[in-house]
PDB file of C-alpha atoms in Angstrom:
ATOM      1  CA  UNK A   7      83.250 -36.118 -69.465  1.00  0.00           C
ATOM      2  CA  UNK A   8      82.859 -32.763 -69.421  1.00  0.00           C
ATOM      3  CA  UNK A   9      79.771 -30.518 -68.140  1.00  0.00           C
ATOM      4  CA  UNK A  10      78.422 -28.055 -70.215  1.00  0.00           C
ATOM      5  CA  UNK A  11      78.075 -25.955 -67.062  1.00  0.00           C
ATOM      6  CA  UNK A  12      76.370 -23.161 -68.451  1.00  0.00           C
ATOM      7  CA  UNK A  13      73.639 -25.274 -69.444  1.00  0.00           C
ATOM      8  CA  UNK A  14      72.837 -25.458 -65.614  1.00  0.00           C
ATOM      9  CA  UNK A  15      73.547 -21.838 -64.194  1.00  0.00           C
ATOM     10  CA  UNK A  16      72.377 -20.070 -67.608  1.00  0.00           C
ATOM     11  CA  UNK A  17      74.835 -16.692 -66.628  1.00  0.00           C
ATOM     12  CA  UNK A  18      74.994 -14.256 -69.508  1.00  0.00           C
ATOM     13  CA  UNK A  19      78.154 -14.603 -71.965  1.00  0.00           C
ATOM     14  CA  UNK A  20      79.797 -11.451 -70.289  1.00  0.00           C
ATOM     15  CA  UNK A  21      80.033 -13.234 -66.970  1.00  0.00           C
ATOM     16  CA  UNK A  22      82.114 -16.060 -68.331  1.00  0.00           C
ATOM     17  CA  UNK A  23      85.292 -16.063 -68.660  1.00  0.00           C
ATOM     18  CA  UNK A  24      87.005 -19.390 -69.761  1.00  0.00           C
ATOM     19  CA  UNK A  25      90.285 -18.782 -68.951  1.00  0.00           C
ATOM     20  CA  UNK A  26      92.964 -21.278 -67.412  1.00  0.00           C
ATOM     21  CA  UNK A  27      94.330 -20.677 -64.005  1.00  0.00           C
ATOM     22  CA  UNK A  28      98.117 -21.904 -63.225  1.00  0.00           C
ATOM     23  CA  UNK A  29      98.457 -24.017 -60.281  1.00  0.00           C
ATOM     24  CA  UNK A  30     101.920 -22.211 -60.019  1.00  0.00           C
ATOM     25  CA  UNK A  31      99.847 -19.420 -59.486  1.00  0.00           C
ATOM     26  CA  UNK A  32      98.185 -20.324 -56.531  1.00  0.00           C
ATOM     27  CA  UNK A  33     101.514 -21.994 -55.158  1.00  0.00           C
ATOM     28  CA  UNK A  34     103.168 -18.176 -55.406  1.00  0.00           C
ATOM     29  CA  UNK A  35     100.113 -16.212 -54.545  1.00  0.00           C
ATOM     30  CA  UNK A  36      98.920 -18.142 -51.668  1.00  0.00           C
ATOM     31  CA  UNK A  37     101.256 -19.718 -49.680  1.00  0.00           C
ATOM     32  CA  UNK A  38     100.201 -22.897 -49.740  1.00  0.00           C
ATOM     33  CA  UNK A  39     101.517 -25.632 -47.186  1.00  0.00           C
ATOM     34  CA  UNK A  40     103.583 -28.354 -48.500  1.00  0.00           C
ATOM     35  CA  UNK A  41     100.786 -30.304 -47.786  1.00  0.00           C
ATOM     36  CA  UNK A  42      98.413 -28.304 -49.513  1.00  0.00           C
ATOM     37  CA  UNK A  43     100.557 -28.132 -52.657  1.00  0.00           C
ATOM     38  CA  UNK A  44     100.634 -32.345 -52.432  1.00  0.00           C
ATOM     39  CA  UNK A  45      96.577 -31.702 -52.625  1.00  0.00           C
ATOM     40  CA  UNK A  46      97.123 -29.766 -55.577  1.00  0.00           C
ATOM     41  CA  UNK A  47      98.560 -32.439 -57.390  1.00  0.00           C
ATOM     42  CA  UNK A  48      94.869 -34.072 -57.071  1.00  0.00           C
ATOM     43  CA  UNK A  49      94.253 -31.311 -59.597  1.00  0.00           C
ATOM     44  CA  UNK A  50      94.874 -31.838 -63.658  1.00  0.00           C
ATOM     45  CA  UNK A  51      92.876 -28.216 -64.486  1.00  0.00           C
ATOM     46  CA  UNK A  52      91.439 -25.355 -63.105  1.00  0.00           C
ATOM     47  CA  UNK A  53      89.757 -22.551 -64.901  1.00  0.00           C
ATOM     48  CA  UNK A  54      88.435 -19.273 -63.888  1.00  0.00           C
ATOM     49  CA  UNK A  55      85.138 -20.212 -65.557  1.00  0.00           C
ATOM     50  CA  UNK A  56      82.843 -17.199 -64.785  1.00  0.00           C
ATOM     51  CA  UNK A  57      82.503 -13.862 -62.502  1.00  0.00           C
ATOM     52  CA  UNK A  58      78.995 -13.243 -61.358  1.00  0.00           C
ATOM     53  CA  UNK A  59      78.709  -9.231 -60.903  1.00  0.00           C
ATOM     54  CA  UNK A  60      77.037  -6.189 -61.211  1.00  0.00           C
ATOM     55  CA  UNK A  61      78.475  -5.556 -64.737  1.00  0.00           C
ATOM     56  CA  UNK A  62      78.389  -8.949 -66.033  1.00  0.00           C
ATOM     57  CA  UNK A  63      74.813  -9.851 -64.261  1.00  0.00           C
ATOM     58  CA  UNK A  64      73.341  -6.342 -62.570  1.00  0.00           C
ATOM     59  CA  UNK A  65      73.477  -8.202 -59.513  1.00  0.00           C
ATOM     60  CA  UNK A  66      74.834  -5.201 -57.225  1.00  0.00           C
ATOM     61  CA  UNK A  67      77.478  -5.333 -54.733  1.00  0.00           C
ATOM     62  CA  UNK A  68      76.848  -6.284 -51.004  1.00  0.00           C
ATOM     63  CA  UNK A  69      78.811  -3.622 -48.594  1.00  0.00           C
ATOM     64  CA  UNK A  70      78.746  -3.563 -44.822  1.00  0.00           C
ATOM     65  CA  UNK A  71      80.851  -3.271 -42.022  1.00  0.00           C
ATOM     66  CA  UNK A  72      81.229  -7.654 -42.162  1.00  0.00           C
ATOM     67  CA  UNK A  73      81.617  -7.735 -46.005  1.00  0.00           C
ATOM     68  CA  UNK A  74      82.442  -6.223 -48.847  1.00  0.00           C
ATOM     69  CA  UNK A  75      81.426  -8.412 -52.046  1.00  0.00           C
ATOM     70  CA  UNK A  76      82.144  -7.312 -55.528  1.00  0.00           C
ATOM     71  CA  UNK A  77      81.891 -10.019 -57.321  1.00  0.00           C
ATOM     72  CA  UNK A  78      81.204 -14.594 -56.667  1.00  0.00           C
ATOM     73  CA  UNK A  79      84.008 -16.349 -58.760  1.00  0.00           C
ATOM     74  CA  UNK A  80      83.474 -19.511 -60.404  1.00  0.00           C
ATOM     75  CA  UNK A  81      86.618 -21.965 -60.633  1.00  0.00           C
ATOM     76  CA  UNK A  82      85.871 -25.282 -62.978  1.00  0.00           C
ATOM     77  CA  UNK A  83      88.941 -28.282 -61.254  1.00  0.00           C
ATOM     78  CA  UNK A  84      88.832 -31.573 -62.699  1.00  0.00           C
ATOM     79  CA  UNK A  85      90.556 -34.214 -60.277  1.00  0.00           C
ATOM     80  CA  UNK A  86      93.348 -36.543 -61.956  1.00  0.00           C
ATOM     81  CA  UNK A  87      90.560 -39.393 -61.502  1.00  0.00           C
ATOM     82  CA  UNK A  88      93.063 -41.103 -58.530  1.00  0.00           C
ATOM     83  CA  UNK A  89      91.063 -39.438 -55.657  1.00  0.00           C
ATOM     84  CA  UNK A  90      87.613 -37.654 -55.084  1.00  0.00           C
ATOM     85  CA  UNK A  91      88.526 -35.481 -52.316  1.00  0.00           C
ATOM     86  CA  UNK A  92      87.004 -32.559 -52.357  1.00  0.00           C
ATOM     87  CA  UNK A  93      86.227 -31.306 -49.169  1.00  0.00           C
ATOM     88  CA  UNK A  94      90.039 -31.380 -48.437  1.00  0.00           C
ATOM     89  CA  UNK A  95      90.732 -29.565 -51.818  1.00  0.00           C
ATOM     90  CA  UNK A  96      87.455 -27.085 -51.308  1.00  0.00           C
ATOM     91  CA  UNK A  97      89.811 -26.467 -48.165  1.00  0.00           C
ATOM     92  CA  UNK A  98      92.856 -25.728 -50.037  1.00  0.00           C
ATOM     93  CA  UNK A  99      91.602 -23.757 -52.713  1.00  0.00           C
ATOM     94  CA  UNK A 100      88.693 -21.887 -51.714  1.00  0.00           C
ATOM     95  CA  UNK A 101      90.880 -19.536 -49.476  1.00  0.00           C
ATOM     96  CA  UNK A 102      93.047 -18.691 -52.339  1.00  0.00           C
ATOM     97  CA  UNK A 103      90.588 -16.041 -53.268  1.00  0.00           C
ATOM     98  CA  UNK A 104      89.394 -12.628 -51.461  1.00  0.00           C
ATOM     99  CA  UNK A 105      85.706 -13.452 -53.097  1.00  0.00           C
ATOM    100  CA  UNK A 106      83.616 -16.281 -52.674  1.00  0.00           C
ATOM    101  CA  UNK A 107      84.055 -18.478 -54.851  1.00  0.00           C
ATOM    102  CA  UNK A 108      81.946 -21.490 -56.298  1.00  0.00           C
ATOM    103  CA  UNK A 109      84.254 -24.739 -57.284  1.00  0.00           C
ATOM    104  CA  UNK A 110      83.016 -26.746 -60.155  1.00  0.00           C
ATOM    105  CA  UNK A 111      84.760 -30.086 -59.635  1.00  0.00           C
ATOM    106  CA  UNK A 112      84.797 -32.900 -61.919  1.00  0.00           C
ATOM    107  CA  UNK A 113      86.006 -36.190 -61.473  1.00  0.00           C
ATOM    108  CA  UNK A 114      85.185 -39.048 -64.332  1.00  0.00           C
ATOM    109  CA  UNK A 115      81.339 -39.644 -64.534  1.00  0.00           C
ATOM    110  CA  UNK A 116      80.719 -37.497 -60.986  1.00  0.00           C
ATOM    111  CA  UNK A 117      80.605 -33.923 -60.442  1.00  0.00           C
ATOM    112  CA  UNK A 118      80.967 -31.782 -57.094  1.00  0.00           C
ATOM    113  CA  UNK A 119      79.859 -28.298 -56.448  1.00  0.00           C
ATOM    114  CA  UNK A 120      81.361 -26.257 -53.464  1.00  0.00           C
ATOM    115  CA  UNK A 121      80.401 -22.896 -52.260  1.00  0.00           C
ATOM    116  CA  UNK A 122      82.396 -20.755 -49.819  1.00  0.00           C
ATOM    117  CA  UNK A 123      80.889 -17.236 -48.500  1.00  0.00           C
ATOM    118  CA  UNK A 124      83.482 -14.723 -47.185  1.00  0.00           C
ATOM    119  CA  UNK A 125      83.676 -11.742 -44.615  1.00  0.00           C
ATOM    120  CA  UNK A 126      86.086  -9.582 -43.500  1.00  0.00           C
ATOM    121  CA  UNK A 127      89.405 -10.403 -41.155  1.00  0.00           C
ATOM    122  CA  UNK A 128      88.975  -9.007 -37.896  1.00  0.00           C
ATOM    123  CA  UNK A 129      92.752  -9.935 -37.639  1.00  0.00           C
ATOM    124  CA  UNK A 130      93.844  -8.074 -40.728  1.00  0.00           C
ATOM    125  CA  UNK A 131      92.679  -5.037 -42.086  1.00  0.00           C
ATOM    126  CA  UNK A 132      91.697  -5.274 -45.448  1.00  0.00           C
ATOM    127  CA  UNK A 133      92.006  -9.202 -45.710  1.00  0.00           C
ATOM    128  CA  UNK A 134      88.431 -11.293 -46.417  1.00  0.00           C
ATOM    129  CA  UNK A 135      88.419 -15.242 -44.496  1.00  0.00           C
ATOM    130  CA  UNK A 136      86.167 -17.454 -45.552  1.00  0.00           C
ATOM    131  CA  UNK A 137      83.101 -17.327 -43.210  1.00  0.00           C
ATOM    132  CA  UNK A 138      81.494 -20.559 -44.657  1.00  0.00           C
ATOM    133  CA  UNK A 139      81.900 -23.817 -46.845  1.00  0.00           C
ATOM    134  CA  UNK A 140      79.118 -25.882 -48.207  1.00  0.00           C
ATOM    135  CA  UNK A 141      78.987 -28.758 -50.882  1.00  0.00           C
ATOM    136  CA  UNK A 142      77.081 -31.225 -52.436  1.00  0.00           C
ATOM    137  CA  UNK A 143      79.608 -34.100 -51.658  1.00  0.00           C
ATOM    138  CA  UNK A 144      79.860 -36.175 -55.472  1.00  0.00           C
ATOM    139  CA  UNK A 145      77.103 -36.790 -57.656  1.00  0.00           C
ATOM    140  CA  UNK A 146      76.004 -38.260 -60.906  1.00  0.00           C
ATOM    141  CA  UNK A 147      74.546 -35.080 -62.708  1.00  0.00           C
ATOM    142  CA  UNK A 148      72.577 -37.118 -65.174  1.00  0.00           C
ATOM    143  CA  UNK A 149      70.966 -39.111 -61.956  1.00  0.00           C
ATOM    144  CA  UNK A 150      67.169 -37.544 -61.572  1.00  0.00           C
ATOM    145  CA  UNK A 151      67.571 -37.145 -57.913  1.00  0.00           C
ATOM    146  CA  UNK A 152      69.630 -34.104 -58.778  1.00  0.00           C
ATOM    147  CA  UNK A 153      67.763 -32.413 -61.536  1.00  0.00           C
ATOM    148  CA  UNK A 154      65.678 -30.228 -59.175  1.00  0.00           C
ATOM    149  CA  UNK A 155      69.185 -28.803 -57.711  1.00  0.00           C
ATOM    150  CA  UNK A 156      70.787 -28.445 -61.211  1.00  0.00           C
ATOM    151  CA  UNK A 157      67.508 -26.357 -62.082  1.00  0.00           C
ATOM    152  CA  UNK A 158      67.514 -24.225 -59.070  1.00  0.00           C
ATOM    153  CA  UNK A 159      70.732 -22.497 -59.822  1.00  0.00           C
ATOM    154  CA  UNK A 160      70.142 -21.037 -63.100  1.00  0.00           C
ATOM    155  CA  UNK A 161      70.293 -17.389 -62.749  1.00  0.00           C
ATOM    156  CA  UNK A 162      66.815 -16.563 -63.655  1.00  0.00           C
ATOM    157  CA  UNK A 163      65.247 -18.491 -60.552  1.00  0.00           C
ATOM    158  CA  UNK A 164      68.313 -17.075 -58.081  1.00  0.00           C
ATOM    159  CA  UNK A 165      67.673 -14.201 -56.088  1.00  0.00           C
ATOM    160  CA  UNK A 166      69.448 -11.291 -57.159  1.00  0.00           C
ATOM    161  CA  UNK A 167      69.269  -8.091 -54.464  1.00  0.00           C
ATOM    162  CA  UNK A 168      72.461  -8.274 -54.264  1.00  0.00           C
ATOM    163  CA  UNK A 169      75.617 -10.324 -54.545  1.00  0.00           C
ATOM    164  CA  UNK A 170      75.638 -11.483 -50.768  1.00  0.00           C
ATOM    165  CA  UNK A 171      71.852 -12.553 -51.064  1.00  0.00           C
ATOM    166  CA  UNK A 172      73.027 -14.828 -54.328  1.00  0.00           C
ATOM    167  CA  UNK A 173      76.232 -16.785 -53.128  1.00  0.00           C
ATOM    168  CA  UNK A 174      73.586 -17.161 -49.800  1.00  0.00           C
ATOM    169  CA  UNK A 175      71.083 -19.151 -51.652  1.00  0.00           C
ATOM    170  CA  UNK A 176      73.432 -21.034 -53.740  1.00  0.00           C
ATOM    171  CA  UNK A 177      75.526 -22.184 -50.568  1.00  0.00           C
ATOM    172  CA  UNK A 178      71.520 -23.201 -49.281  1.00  0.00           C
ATOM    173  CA  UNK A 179      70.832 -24.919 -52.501  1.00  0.00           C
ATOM    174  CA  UNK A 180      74.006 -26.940 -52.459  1.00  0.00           C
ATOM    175  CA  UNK A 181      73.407 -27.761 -48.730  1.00  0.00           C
ATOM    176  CA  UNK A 182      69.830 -29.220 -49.760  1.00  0.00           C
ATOM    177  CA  UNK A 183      71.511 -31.352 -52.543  1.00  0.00           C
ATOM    178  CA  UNK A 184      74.052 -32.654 -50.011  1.00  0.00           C
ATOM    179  CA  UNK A 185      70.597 -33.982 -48.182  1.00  0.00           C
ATOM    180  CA  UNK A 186      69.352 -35.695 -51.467  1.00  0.00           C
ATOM    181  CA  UNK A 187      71.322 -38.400 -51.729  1.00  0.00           C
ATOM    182  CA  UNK A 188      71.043 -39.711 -47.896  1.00  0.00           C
ATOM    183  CA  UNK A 189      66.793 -39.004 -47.963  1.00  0.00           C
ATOM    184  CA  UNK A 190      66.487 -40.044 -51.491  1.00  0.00           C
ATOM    185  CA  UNK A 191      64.851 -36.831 -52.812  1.00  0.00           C
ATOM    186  CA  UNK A 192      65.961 -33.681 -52.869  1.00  0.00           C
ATOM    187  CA  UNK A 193      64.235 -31.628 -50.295  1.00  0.00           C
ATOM    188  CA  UNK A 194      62.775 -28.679 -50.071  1.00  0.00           C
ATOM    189  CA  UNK A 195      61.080 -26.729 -46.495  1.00  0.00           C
ATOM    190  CA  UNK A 196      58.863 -23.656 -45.891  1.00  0.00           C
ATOM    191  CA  UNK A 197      60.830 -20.336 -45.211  1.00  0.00           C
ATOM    192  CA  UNK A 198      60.165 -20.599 -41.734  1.00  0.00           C
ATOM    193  CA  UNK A 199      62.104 -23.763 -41.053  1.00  0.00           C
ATOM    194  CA  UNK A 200      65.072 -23.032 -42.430  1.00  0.00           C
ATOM    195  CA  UNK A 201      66.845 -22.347 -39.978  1.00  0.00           C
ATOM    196  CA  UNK A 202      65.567 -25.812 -38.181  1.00  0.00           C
ATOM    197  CA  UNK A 203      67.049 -27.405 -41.262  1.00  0.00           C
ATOM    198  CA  UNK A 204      70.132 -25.735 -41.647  1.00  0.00           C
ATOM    199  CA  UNK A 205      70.798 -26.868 -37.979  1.00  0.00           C
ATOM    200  CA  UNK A 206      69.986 -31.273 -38.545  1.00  0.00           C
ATOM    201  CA  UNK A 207      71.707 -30.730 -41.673  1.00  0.00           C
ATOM    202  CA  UNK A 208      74.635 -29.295 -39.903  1.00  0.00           C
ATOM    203  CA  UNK A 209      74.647 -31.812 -37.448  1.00  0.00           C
ATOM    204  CA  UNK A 210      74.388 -34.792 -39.468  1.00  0.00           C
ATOM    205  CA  UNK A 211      77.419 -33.420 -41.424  1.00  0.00           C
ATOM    206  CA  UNK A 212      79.396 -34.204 -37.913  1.00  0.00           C
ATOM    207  CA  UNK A 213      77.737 -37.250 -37.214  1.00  0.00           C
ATOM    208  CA  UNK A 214      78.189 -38.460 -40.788  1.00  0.00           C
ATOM    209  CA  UNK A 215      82.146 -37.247 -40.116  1.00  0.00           C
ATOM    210  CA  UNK A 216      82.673 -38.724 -36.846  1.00  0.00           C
ATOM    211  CA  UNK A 217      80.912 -41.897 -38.250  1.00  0.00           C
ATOM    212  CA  UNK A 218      83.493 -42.214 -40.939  1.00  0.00           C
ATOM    213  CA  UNK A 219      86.244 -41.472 -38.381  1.00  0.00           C
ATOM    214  CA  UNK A 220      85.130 -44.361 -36.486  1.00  0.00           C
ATOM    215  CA  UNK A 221      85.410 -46.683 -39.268  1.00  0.00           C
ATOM    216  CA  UNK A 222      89.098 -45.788 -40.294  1.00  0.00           C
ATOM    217  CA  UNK A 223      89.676 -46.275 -36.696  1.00  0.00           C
ATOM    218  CA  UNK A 224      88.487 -49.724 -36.594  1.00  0.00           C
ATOM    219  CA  UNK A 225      90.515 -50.854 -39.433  1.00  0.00           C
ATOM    220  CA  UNK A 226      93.419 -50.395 -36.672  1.00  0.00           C
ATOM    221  CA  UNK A 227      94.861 -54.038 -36.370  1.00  0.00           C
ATOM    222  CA  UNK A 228      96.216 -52.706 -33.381  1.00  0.00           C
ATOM    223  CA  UNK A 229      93.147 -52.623 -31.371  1.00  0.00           C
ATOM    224  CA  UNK A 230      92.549 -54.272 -28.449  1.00  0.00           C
ATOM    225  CA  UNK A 231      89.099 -56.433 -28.387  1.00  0.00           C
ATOM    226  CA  UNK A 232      88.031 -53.631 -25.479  1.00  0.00           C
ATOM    227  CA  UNK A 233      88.917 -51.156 -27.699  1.00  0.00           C
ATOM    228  CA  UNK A 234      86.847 -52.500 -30.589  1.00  0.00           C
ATOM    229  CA  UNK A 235      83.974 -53.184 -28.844  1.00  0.00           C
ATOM    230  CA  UNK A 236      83.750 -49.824 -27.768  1.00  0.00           C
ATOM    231  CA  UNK A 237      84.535 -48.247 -31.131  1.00  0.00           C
ATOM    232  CA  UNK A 238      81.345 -50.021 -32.520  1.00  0.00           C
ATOM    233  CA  UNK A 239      79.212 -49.119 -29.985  1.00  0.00           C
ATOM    234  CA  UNK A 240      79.948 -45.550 -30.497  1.00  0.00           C
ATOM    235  CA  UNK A 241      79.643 -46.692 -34.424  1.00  0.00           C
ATOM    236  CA  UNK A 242      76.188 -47.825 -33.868  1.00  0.00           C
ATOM    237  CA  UNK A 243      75.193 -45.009 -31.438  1.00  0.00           C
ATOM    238  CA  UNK A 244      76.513 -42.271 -33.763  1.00  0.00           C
ATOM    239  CA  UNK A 245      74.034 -44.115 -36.740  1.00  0.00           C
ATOM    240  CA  UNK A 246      71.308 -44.139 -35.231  1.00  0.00           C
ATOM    241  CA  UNK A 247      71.242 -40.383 -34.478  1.00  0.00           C
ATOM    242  CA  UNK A 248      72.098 -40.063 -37.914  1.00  0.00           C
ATOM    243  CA  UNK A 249      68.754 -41.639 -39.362  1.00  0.00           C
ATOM    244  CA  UNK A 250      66.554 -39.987 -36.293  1.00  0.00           C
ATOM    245  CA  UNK A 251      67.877 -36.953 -37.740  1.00  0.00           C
ATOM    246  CA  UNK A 252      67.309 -37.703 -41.158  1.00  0.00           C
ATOM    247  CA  UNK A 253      63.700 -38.893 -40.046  1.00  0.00           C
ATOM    248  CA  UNK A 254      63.149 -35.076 -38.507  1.00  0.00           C
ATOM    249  CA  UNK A 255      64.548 -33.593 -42.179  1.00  0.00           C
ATOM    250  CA  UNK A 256      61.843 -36.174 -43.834  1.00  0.00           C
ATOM    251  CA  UNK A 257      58.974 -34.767 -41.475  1.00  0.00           C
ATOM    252  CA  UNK A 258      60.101 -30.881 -41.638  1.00  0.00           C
ATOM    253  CA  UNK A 259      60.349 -31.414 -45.602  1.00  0.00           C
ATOM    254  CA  UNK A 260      56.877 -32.949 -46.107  1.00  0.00           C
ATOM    255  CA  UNK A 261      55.252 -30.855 -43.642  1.00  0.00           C
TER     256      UNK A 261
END
């Protein structure tokens, strides 16, 4: 499979770029961990698939004393097919670049979108960290559930003040499609509550982790019965502050 990505974001031809990106290149530019490189090899292909900017998009350039954002890169990956793991290669990746980037992942039938928004080292003069990660976990992009958040991110219904208020929304747009699949719609909230929902959604992410953690724990043969017993208590207690949360997304969203 392969997306015809610009179908969905709709960015002018002189923000695209098309061209292929060397994994040896990261390995020499961004000293990468041995483990990180072993990530890599998740990869088959990444391109540098577009630069949103002011002379590409005349979105202009955000520049404070936190940031200094010239441009959002785009990077299209698709996975070998053995593994789906893209939070741990958004991880690897993503702080390759000074900018923030957007990762277009795609794995088989299932697609991935990652967003990372960047701000300046306090550490390092003249060095850019990434500030924040979001992603819509792995989706079917032909699945209805997900057409709202594949039309939301075409250029003409982004806001465009500047490049700092873009990669914002689109890392808030990715963040709602991450919700769609658990509430079975995607969901959308007045201004005003956004910050209400950024927060549950936040905190579901670390129940949903720490739920997930407690299952690979449990496979442990080596468990005592004590052990166990306690492991799916916590299991069952970390669930059901998952749905109540979920339930407070439903009533905030159809408020």
């Amino acid at each position: 499979m392969s997306v015809e990505w610009n179908d969905i974001f709709r960015l002018p031809s002189a923000a695209l770029a098309g061209r292929r990106v060397p994994k040896v290149a990261l390995l020499r530019n961004a000293h990468l961990t041995r483990l990180e490189q072993r990530a890599l090899d998740k990869v088959s292909f990444i391109e540098h698939w577009a630069t949103v900017q002011k002379s590409s998009t005349r979105i202009p350039p955000h520049v404070d004393e936190e940031r200094d954002i010239q441009a959002v890169v785009f990077l299209h990956c698709e996975l070998t097919g053995r593994s789906a793991a893209y939070a741990e290669l958004g991880r690897v990746i993503h702080p390759c670049f000074p900018n923030p980037t957007v990762l277009l992942f795609e794995n088989g039938g299932e697609v991935c979108l990652s967003c990372a928004v960047t701000r300046m080292s306090q550490a390092e003069r003249g060095a850019t960290v990434v500030e924040d990660v979001t992603s819509t976990g792995g989706f079917d992009p032909a699945d209805p559930l997900y057409a709202s958040l594949l039309a939301d991110l075409a250029l003409n219904r982004m806001p465009q003040g500047d490049l700092y208020e873009y990669v914002r929304e689109l890392s808030w747009l990715l963040r709602l499609g991450r919700l769609a699949g658990p509430l079975g719609f995607y969901p959308s909230c007045a201004p005003a509550q956004r910050a209400r929902l950024l927060e549950l959604s936040s905190e579901r992410d670390e129940l949903a982790a720490r739920r997930n953690a407690i299952a690979e724990q449990r496979r442990d043969r080596n468990l005592t019965l004590n052990e166990t017993a306690k492991l799916r208590m916590e299991q069952r207690d970390t669930v059901k502050r998952i749905e109540a949360i979920l339930e407070e997304i439903k009533e905030i969203c159809h408020g």
